[in-house]
GROMACS .gro file of C-alpha atoms in nm:
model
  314
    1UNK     CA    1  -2.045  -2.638  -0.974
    2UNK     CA    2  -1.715  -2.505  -0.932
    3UNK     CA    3  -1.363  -2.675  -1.015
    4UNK     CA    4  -1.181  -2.552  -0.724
    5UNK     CA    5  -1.276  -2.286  -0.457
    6UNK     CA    6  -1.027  -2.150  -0.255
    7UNK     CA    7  -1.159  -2.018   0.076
    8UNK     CA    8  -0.916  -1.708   0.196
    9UNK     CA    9  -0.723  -1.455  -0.054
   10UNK     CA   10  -0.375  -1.376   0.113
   11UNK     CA   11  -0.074  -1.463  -0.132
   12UNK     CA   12  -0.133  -1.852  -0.078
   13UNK     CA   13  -0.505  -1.844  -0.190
   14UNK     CA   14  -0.407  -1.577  -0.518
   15UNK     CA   15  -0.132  -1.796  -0.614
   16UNK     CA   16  -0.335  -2.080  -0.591
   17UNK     CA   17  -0.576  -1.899  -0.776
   18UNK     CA   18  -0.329  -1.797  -1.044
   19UNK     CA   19  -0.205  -2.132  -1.116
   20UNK     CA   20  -0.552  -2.286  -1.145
   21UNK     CA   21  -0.720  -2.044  -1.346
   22UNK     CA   22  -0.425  -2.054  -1.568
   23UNK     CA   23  -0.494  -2.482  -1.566
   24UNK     CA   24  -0.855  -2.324  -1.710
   25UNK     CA   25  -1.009  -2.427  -1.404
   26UNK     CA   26  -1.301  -2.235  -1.305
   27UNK     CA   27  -1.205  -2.093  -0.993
   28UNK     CA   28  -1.386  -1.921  -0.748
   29UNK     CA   29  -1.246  -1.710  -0.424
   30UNK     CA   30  -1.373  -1.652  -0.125
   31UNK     CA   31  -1.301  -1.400   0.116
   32UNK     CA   32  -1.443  -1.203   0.427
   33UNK     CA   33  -1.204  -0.938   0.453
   34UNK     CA   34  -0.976  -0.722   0.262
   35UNK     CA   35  -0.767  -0.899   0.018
   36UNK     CA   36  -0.418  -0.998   0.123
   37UNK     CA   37  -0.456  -1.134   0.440
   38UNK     CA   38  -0.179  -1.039   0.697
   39UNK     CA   39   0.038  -0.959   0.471
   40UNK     CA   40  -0.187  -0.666   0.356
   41UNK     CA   41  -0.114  -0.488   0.723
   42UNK     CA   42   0.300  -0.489   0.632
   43UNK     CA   43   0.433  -0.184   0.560
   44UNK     CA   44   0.773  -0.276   0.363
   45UNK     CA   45   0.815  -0.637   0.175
   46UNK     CA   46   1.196  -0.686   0.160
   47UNK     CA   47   1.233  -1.050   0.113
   48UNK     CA   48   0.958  -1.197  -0.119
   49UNK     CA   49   1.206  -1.246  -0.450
   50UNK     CA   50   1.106  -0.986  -0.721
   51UNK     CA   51   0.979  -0.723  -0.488
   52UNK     CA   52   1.036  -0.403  -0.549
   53UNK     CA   53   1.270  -0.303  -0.334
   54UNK     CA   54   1.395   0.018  -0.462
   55UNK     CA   55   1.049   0.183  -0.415
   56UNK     CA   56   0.945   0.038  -0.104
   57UNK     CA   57   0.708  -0.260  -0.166
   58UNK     CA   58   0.442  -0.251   0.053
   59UNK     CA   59   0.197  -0.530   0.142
   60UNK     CA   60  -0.103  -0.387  -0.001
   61UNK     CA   61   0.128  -0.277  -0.347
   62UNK     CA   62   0.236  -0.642  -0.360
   63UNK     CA   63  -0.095  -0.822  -0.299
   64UNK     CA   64  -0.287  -0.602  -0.513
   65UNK     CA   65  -0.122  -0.694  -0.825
   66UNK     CA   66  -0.134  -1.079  -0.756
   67UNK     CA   67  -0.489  -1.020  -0.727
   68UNK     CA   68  -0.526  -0.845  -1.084
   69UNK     CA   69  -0.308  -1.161  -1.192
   70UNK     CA   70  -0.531  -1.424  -1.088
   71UNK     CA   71  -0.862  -1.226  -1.198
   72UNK     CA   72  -0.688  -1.149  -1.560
   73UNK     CA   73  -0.675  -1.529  -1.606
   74UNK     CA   74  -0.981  -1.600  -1.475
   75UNK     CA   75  -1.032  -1.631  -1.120
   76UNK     CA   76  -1.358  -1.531  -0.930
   77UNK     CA   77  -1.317  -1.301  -0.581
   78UNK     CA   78  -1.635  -1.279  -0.380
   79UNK     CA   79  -1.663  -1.132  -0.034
   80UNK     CA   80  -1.834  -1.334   0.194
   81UNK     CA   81  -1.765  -1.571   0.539
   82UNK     CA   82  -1.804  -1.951   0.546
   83UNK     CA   83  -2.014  -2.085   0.776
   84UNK     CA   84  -1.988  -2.452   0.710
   85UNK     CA   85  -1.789  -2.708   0.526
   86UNK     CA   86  -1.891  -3.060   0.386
   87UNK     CA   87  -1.604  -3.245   0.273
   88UNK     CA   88  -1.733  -3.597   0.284
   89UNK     CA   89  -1.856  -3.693  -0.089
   90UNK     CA   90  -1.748  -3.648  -0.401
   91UNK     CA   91  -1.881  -3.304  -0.430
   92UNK     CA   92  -1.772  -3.045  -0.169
   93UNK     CA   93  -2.046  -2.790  -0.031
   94UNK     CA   94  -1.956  -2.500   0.129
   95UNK     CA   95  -2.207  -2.254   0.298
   96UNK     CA   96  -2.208  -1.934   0.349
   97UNK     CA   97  -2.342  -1.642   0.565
   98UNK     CA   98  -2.609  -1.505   0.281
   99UNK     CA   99  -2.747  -1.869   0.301
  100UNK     CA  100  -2.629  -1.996  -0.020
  101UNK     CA  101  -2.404  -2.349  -0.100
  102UNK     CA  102  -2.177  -2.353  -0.318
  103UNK     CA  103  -2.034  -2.647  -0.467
  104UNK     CA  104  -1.667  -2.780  -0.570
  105UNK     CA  105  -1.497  -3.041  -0.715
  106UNK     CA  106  -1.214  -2.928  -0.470
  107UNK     CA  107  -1.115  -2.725  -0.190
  108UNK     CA  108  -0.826  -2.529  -0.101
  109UNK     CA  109  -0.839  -2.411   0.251
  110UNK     CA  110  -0.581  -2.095   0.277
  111UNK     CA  111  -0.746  -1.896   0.569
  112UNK     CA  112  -0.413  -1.783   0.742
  113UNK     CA  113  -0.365  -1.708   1.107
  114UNK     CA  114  -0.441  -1.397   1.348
  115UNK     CA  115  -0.223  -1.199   1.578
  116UNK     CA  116  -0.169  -1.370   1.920
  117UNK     CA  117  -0.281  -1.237   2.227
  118UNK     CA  118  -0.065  -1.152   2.535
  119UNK     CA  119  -0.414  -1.304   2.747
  120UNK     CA  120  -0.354  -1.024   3.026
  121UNK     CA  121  -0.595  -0.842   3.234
  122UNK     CA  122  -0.714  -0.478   3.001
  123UNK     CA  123  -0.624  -0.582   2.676
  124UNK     CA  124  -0.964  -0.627   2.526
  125UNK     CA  125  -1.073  -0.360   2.713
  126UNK     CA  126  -0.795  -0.119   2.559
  127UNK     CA  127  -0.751  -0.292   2.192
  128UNK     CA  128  -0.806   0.010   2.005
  129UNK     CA  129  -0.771   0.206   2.274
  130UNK     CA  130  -0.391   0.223   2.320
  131UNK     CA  131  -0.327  -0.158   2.220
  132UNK     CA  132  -0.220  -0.235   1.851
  133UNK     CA  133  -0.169  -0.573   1.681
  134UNK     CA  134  -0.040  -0.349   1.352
  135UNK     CA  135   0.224  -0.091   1.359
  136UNK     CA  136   0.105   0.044   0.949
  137UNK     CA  137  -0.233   0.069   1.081
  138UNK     CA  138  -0.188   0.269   1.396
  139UNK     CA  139   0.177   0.396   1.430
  140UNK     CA  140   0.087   0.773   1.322
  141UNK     CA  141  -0.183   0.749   1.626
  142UNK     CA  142   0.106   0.740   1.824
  143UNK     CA  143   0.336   1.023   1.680
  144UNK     CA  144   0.539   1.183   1.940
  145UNK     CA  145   0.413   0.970   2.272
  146UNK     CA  146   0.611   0.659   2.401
  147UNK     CA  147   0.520   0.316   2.331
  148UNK     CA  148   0.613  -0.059   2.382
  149UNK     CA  149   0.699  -0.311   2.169
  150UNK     CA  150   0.607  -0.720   2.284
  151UNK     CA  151   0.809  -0.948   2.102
  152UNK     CA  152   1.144  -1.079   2.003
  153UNK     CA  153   1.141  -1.236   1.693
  154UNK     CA  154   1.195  -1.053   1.299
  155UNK     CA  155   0.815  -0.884   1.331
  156UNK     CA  156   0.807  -0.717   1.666
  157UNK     CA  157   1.189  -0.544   1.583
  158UNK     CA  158   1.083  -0.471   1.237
  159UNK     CA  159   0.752  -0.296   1.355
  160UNK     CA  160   0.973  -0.158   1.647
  161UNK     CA  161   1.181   0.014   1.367
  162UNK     CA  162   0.898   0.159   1.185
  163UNK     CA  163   0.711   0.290   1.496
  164UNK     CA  164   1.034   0.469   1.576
  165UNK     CA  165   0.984   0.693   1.296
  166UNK     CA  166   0.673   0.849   1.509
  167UNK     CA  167   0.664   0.797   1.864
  168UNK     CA  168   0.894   0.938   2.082
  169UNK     CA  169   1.020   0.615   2.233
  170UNK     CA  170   0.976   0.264   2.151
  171UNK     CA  171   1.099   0.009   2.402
  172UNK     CA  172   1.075  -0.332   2.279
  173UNK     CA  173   1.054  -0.576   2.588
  174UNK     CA  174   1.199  -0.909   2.544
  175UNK     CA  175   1.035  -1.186   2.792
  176UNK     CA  176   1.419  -1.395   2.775
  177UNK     CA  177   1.792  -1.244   2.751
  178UNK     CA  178   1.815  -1.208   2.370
  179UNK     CA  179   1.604  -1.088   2.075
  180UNK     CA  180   1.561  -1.425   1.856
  181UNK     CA  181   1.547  -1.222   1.532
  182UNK     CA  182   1.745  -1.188   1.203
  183UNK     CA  183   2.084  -0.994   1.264
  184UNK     CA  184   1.993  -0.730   1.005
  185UNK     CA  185   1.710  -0.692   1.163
  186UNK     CA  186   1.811  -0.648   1.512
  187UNK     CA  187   2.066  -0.421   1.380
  188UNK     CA  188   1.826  -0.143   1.172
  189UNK     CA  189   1.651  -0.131   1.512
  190UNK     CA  190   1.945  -0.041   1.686
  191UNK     CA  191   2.089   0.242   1.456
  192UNK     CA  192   1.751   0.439   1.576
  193UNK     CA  193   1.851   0.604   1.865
  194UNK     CA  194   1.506   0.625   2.017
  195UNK     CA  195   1.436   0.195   2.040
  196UNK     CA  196   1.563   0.090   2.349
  197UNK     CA  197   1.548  -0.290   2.484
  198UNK     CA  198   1.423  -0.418   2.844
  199UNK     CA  199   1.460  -0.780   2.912
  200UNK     CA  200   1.296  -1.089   3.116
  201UNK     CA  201   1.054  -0.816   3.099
  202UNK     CA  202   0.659  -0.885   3.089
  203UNK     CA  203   0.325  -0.736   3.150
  204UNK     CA  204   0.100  -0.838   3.365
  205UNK     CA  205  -0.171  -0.612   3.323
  206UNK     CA  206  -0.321  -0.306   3.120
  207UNK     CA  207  -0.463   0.023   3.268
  208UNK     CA  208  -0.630   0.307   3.241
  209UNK     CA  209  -0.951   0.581   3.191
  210UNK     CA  210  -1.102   0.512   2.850
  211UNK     CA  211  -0.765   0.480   2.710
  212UNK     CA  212  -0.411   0.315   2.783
  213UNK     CA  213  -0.236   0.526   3.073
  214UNK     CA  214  -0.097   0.237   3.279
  215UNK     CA  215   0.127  -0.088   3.255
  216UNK     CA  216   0.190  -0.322   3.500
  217UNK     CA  217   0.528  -0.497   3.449
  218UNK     CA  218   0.668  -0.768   3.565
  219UNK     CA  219   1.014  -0.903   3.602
  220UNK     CA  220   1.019  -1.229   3.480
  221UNK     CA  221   1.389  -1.356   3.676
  222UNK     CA  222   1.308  -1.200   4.016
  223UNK     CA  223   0.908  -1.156   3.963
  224UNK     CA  224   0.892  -0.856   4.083
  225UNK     CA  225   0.632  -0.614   3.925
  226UNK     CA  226   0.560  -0.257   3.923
  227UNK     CA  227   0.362   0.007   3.730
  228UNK     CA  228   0.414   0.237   3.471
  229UNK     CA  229   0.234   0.550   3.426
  230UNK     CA  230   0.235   0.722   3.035
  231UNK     CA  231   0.405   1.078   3.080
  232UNK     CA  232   0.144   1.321   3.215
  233UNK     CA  233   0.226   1.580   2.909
  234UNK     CA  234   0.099   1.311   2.670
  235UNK     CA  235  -0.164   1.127   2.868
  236UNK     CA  236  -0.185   0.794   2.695
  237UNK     CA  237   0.096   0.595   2.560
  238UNK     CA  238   0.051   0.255   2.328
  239UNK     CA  239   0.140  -0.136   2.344
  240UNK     CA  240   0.199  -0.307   2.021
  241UNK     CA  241   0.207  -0.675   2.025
  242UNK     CA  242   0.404  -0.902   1.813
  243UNK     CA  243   0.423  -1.259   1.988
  244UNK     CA  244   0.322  -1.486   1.700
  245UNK     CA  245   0.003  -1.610   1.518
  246UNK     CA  246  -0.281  -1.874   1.603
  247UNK     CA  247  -0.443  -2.036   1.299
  248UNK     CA  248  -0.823  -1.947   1.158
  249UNK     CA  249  -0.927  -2.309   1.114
  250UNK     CA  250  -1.163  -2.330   1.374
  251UNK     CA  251  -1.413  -2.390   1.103
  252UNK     CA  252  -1.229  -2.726   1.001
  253UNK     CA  253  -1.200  -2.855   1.339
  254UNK     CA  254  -1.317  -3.212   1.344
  255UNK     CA  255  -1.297  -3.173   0.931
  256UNK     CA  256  -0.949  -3.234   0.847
  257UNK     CA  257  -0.655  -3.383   1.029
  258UNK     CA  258  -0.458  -3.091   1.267
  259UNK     CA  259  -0.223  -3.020   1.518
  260UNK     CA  260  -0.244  -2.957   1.893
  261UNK     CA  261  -0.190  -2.598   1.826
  262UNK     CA  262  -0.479  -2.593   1.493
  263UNK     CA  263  -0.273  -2.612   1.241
  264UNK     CA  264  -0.412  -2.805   0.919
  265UNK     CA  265  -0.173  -3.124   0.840
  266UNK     CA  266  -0.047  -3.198   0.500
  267UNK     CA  267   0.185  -3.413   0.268
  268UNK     CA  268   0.468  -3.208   0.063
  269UNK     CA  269   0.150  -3.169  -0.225
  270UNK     CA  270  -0.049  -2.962   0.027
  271UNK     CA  271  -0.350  -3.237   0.017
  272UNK     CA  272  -0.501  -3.261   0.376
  273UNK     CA  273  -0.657  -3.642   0.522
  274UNK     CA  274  -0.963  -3.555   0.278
  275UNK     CA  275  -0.978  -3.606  -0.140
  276UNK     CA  276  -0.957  -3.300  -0.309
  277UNK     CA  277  -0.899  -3.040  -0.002
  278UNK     CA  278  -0.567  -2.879   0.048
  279UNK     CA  279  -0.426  -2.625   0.268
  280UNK     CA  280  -0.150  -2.364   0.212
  281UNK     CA  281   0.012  -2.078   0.363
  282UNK     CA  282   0.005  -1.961   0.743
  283UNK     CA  283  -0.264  -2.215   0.833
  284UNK     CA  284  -0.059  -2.506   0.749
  285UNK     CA  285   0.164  -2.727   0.989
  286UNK     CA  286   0.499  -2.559   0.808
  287UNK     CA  287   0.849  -2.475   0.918
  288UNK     CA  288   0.817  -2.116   0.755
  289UNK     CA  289   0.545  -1.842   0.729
  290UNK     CA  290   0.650  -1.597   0.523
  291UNK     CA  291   0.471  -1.454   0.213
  292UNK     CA  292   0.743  -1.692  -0.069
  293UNK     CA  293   0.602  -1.966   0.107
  294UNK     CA  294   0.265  -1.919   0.117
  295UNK     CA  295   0.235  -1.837  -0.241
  296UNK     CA  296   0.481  -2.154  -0.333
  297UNK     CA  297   0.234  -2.393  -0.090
  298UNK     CA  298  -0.080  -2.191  -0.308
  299UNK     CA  299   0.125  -2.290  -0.683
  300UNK     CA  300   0.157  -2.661  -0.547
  301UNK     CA  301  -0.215  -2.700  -0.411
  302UNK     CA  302  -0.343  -2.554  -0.748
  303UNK     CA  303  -0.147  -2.777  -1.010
  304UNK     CA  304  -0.231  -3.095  -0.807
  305UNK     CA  305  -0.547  -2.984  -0.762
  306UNK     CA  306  -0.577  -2.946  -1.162
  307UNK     CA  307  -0.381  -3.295  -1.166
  308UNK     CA  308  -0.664  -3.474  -0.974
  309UNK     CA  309  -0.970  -3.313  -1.113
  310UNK     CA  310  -0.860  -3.366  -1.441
  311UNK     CA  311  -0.776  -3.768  -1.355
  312UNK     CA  312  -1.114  -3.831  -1.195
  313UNK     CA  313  -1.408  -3.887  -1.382
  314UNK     CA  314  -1.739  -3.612  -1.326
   0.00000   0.00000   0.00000
């Protein structure tokens, strides 16, 4: 039986794992995708203190070394997906998809959130197909046609700027009458002479022949709509969306204590309604999801975690 497994490793879960290891915990991590969670799709870190900003620190740069931190002192990574959770006794069990339960004296639950979905007719159909949710993953795809950016906020005008470095246009189309993003932010985008801005602009729906050719717009003051056809020299042209996150705790649903919206509810020591399970980072009810505060909720879940274990009597 485990001390502590931590299901998800994006900064929250490897700093949790770092501080709990280092408690000589035996810690185990679970994960069933790449390490680094969101944050591992970001092409420049500027604002997580101690970054290296002088070379360009990159998601993957940054979450690759927390990982060799928490291993060095001890932590477990395995790959794999949960299937269930069993919080109720003393001893957690938690199984997953190769059949096998493993068991914990505690739980940290740090599973993140996904990209949001504009929910319009054609984007499943074209994801991958002219539709992007990551700008690092797909922006050289795109090198030379024109594309759109959804979104307002610091993501979508960051991304904006980056894409700008390959396509040959990137509109960014705000749904309201301002960008709500960080001024430095909103003004890198508009040094690059190829980013322009459309507002109380939408789409409605998403066209085309085996890949993205078509947009239908709408305005959202007057609601009038019309289509948009990609330049016939380039015959496809790209949507990248950047409208926000929803939270991967389906699996907790009915579990622990959470929010209309499916965000896991804590106290200021990241412990959710149940002994011995916390929650940190993006899937958290929290003010602020950024990468600092993700890996400050994972420091906090791991030394009370440590705390309590170390209290109660096994």
């Amino acid at each position: 039986m485990y001390d502590l497994v931590i299901i998800g490793a994006g900064p929250g879960g490897l700093s949790a794992g770092l501080y709990a290891s280092r408690a000589k915990l035996d810690v185990l991590i679970l994960e069933k995708g790449g390490i680094g969670g969101q944050i591992a799709i970001t092409d420049i870190i500027e604002n997580y203190p101690g970054s290296l900003v002088d070379e360009k620190e990159s998601g993957p740069s940054l979450t690759e070394r927390m990982r060799a931190q928490a291993e060095r002192f001890g932590a477990k990574i395995q790959k794999a997906t949960v299937k269930s959770v069993d919080f109720d006794g003393k001893v957690k069990k938690i199984t997953i998809d190769n059949g096998e339960v493993i068991e914990s004296k505690s739980v940290i639950i740090a599973t993140g959130a996904n990209p949001r979905k504009l929910g319009v007719p054609g984007e499943k159909e074209f994801t991958g197909k002219g539709v992007s949710y990551c700008a690092t993953c797909d922006a050289e795809l795109f090198t030379d046609l024109e594309v759109f950016v959804v979104g307002a906020r610091n993501s979508a005008v960051e991304e904006a700027t980056y894409l700008a470095d390959f396509a040959r246009k990137v509109t960014i189309l705000v749904r309201r009458e301002k960008l709500r993003c960080d001024a430095i932010v909103e003004e890198r985008a508009r040094k690059k002479d190829n980013i322009f801005f459309k507002y109380y602009t939408s789409i409605k729906e998403i066209k085309g022949d085996g890949m993205l050719t078509k947009l239908v717009f709408v305005d959202n003051q007057t609601k009038e709509e019309w289509e948009y056809e990609a330049d016939e020299d380039d015959g496809l042209m790209g949507v990248f969306v950047f409208i926000g996150t929803n939270p991967n705790s389906a699996l907790f649903e009915g579990v622990v204590d959470m929010t209309d919206d499916g965000y896991i509810i804590t106290d200021e020591k990241m412990r959710t309604n149940k002994d011995l399970v916390f929650a940190v980072g993006d899937v958290r009810d929290t003010p602020l999801r950024q990468v600092v505060t993700a890996a400050s909720d994972g420091a906090i879940a791991g030394v009370m975690a440590e705390k309590q274990i170390k209290a109660l009597d096994y």
